[in-house]
PDB file of N, CA and C in Angstrom:
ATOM      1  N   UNK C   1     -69.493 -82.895 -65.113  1.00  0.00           N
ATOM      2  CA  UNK C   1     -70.932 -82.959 -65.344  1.00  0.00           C
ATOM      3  C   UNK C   1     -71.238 -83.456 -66.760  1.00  0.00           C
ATOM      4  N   UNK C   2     -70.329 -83.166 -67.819  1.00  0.00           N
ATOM      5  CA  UNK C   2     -70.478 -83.202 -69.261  1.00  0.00           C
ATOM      6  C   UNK C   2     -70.298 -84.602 -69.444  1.00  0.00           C
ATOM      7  N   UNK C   3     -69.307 -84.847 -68.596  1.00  0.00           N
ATOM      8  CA  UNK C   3     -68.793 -86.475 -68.913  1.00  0.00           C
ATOM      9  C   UNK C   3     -69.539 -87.646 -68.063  1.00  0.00           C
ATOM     10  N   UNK C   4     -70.780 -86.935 -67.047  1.00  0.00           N
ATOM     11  CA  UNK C   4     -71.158 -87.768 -66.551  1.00  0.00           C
ATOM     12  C   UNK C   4     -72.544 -88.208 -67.639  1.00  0.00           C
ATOM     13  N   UNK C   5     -73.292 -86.926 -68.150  1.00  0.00           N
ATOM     14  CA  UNK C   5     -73.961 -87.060 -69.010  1.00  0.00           C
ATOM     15  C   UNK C   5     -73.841 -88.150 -70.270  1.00  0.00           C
ATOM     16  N   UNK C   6     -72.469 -88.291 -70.525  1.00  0.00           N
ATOM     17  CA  UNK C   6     -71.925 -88.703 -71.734  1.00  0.00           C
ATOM     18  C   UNK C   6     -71.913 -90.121 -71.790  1.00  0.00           C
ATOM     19  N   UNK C   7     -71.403 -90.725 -70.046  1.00  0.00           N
ATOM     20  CA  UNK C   7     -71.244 -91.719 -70.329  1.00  0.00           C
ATOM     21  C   UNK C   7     -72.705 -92.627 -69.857  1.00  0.00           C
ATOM     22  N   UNK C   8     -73.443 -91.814 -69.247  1.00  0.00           N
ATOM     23  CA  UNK C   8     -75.063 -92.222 -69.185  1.00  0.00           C
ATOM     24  C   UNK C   8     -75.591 -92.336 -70.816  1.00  0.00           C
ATOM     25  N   UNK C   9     -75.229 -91.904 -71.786  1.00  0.00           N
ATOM     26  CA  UNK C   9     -75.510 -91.467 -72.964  1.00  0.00           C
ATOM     27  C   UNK C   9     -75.319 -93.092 -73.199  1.00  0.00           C
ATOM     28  N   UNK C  10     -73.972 -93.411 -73.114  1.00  0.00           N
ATOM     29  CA  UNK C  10     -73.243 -94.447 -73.736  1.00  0.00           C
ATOM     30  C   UNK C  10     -73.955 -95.923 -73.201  1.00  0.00           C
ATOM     31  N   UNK C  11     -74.108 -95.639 -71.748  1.00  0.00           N
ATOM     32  CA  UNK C  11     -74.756 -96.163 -71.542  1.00  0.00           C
ATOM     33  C   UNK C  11     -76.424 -97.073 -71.335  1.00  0.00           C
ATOM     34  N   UNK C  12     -77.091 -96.394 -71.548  1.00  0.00           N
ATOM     35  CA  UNK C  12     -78.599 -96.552 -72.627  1.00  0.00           C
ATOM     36  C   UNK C  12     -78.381 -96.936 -73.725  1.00  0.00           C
ATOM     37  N   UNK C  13     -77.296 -96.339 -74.880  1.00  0.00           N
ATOM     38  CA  UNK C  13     -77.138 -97.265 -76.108  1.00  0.00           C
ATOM     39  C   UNK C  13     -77.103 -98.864 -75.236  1.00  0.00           C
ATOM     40  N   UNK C  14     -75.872 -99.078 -74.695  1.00  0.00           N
ATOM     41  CA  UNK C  14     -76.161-100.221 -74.433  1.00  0.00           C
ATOM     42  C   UNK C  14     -76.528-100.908 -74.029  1.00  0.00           C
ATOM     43  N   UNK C  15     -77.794-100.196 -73.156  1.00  0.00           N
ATOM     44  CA  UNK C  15     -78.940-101.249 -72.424  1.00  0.00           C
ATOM     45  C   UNK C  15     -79.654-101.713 -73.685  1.00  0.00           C
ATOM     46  N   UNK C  16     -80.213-100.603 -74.285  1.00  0.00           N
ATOM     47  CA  UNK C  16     -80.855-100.771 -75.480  1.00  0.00           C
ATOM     48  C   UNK C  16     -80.204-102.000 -76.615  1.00  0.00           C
ATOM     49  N   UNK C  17     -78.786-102.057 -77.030  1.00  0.00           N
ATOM     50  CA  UNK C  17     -78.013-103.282 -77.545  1.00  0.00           C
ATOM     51  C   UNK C  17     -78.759-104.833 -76.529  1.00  0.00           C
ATOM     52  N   UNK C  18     -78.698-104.469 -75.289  1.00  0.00           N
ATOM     53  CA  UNK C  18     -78.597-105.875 -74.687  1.00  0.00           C
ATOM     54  C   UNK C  18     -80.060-106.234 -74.894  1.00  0.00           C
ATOM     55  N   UNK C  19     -80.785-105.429 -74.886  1.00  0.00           N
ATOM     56  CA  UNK C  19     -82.259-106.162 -74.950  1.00  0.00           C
ATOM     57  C   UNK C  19     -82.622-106.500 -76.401  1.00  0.00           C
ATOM     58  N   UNK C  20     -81.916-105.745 -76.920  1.00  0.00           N
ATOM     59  CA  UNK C  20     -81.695-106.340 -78.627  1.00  0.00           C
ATOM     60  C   UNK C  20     -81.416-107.623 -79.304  1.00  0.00           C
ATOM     61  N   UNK C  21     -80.290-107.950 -78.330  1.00  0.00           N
ATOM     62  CA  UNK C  21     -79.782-108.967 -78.634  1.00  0.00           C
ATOM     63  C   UNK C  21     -79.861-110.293 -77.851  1.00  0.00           C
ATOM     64  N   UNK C  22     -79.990-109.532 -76.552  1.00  0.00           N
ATOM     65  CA  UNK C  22     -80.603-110.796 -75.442  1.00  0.00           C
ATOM     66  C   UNK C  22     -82.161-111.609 -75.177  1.00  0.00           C
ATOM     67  N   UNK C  23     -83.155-110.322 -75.833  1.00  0.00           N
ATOM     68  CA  UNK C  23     -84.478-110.511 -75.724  1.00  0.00           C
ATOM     69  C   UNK C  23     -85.515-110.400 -77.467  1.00  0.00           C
ATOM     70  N   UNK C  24     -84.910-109.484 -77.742  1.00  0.00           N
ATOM     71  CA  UNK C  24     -85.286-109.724 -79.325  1.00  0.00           C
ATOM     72  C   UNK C  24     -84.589-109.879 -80.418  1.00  0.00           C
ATOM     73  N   UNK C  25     -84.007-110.683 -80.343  1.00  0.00           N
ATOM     74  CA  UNK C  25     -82.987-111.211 -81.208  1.00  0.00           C
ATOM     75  C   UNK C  25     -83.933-111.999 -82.357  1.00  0.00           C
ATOM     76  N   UNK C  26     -84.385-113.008 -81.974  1.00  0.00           N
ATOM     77  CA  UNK C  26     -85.773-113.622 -82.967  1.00  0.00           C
ATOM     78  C   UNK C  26     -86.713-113.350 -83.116  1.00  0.00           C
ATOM     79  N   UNK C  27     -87.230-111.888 -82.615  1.00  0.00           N
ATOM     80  CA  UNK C  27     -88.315-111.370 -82.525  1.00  0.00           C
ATOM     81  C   UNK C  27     -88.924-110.447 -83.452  1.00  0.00           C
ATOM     82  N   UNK C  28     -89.517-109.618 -84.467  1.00  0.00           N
ATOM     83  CA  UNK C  28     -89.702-109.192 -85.801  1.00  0.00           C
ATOM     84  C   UNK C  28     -89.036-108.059 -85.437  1.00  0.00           C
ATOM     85  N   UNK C  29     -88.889-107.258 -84.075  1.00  0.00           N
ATOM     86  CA  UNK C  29     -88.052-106.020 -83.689  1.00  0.00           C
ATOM     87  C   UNK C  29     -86.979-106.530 -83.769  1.00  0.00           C
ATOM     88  N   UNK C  30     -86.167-107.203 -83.596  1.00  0.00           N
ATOM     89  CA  UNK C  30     -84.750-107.508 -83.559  1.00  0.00           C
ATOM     90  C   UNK C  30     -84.035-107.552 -84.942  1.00  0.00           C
ATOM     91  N   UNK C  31     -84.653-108.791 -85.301  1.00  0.00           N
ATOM     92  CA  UNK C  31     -84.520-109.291 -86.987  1.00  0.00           C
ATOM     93  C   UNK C  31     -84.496-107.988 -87.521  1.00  0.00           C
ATOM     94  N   UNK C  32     -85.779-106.963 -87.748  1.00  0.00           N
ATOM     95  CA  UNK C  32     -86.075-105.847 -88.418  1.00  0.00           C
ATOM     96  C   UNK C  32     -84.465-104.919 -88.071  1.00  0.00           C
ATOM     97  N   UNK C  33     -84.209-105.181 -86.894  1.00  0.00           N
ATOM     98  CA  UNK C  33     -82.871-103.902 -86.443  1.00  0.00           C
ATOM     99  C   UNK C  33     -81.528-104.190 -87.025  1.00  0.00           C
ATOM    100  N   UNK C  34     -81.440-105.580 -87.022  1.00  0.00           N
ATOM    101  CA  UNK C  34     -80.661-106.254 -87.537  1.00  0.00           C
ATOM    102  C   UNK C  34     -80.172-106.846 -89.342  1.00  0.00           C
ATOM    103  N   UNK C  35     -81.235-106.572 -89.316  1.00  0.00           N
ATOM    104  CA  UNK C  35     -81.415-107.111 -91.132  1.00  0.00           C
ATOM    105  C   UNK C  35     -81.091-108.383 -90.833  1.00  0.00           C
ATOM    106  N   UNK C  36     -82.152-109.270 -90.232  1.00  0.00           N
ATOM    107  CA  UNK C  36     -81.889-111.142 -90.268  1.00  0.00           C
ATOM    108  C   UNK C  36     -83.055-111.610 -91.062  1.00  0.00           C
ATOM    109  N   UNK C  37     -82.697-112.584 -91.593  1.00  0.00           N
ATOM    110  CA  UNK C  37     -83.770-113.611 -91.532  1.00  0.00           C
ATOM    111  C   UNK C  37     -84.106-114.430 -90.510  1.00  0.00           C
ATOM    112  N   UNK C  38     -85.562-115.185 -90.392  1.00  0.00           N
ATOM    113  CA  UNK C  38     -85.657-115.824 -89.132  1.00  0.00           C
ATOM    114  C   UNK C  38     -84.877-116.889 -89.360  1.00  0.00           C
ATOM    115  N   UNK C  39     -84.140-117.684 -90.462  1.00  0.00           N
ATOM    116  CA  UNK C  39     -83.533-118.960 -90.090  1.00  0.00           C
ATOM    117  C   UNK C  39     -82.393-118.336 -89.418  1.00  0.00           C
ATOM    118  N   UNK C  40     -81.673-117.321 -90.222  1.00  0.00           N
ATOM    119  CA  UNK C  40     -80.495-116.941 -89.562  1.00  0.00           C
ATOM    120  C   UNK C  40     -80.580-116.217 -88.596  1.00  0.00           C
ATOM    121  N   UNK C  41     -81.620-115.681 -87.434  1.00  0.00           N
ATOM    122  CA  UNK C  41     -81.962-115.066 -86.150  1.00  0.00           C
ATOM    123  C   UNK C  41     -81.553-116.480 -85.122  1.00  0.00           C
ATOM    124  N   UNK C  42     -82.349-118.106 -86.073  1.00  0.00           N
ATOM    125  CA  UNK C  42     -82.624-118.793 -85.078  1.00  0.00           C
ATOM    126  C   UNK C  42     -81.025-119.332 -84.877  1.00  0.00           C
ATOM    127  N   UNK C  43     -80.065-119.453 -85.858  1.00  0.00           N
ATOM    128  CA  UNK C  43     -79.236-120.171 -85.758  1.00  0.00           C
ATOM    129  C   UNK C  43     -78.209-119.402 -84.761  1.00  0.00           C
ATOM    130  N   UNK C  44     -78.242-118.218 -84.921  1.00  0.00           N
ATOM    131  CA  UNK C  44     -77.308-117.153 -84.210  1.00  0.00           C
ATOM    132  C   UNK C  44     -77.820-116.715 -82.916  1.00  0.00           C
ATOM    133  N   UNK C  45     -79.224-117.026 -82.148  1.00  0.00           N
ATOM    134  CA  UNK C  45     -79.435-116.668 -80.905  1.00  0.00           C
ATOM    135  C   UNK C  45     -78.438-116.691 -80.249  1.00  0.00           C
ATOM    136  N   UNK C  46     -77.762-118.019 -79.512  1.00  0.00           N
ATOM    137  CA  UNK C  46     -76.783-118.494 -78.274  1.00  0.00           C
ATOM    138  C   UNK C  46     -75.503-117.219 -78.555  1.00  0.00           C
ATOM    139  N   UNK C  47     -75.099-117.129 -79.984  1.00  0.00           N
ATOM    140  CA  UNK C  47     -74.044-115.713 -80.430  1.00  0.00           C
ATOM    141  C   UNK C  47     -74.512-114.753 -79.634  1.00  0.00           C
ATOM    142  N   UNK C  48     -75.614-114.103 -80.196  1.00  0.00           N
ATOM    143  CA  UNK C  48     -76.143-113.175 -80.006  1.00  0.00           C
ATOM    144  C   UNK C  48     -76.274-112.588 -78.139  1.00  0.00           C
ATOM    145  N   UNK C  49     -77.067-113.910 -77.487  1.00  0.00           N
ATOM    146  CA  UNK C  49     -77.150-113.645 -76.142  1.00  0.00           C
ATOM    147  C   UNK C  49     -75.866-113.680 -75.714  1.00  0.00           C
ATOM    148  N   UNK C  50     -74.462-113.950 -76.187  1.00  0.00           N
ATOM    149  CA  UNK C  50     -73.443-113.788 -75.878  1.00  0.00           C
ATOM    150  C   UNK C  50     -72.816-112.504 -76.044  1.00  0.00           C
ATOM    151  N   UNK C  51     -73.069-111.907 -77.183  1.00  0.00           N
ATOM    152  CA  UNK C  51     -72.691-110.158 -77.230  1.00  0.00           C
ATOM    153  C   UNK C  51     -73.527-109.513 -76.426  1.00  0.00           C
ATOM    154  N   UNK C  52     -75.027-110.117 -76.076  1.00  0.00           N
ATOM    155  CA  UNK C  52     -76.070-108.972 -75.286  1.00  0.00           C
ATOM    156  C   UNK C  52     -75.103-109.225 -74.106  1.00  0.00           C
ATOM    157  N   UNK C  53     -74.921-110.214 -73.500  1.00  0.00           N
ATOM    158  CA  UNK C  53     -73.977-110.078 -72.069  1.00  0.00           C
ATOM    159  C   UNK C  53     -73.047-109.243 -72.194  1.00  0.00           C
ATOM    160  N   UNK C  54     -71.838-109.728 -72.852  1.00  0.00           N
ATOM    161  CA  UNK C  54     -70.721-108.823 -72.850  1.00  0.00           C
ATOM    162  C   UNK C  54     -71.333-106.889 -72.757  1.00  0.00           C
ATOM    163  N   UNK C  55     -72.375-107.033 -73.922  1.00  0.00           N
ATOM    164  CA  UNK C  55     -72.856-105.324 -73.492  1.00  0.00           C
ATOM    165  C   UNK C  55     -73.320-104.977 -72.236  1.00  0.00           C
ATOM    166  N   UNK C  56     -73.724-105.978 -71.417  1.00  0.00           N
ATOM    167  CA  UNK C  56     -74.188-105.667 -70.557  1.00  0.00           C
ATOM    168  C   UNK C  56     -72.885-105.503 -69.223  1.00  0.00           C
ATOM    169  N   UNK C  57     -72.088-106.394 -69.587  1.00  0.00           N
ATOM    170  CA  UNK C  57     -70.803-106.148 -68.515  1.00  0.00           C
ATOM    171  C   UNK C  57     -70.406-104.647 -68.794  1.00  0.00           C
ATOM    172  N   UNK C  58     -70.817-104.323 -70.342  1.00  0.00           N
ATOM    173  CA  UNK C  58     -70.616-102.834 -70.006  1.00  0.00           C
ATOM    174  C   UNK C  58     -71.025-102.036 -69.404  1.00  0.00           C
ATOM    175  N   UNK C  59     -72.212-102.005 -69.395  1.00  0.00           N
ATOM    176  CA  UNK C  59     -73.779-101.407 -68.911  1.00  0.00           C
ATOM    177  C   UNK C  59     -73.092-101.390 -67.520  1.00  0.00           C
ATOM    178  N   UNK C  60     -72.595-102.281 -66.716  1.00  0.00           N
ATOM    179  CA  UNK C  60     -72.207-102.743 -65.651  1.00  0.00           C
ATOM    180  C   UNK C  60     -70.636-101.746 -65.023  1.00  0.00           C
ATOM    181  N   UNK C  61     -69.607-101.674 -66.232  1.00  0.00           N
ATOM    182  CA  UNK C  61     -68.887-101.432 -65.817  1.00  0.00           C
ATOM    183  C   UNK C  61     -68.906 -99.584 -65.808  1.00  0.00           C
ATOM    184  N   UNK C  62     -69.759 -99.176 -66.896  1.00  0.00           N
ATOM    185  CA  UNK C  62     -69.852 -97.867 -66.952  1.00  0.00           C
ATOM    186  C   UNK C  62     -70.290 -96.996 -65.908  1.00  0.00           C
ATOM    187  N   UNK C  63     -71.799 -97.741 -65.408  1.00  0.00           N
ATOM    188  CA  UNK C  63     -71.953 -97.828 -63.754  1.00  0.00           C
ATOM    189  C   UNK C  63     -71.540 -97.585 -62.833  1.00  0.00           C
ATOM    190  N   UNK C  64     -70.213 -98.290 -62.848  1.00  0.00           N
ATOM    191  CA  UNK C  64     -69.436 -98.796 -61.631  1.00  0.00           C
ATOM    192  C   UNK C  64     -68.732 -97.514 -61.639  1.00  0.00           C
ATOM    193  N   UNK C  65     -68.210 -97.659 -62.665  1.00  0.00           N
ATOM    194  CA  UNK C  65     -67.048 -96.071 -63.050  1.00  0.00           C
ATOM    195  C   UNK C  65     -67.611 -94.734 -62.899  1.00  0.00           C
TER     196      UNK C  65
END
């Protein structure tokens, strides 16, 4: 029960990561979470939506498990 809690826990962090990085990444919430500037938000999006995925294969695999 403890560990199911736990990994629901783990999991919301990383929904919360993916929309971070997948959806406000250039956005004044993102930048602000991040400590970016907007040139360097804009140059690092395609990065960025690339770690929001990978978090999300987590999101995915934690799920599954």
């Amino acid at each position: 029960m403890i560990a199911t809690i736990l990994i629901g826990l783990v999991a919301l962090i990383h929904v919360y990561i993916v929309v971070l990085e997948m959806l406000l990444w250039t956005r004044p919430a993102g930048r602000k979470a991040f400590g970016l500037t907007p040139e360097f938000a804009a140059q690092t999006k395609v990065l960025a939506a690339n770690q929001g995925l990978y978090n999300g294969f987590l999101v995915a695999g934690l799920a599954w498990g």
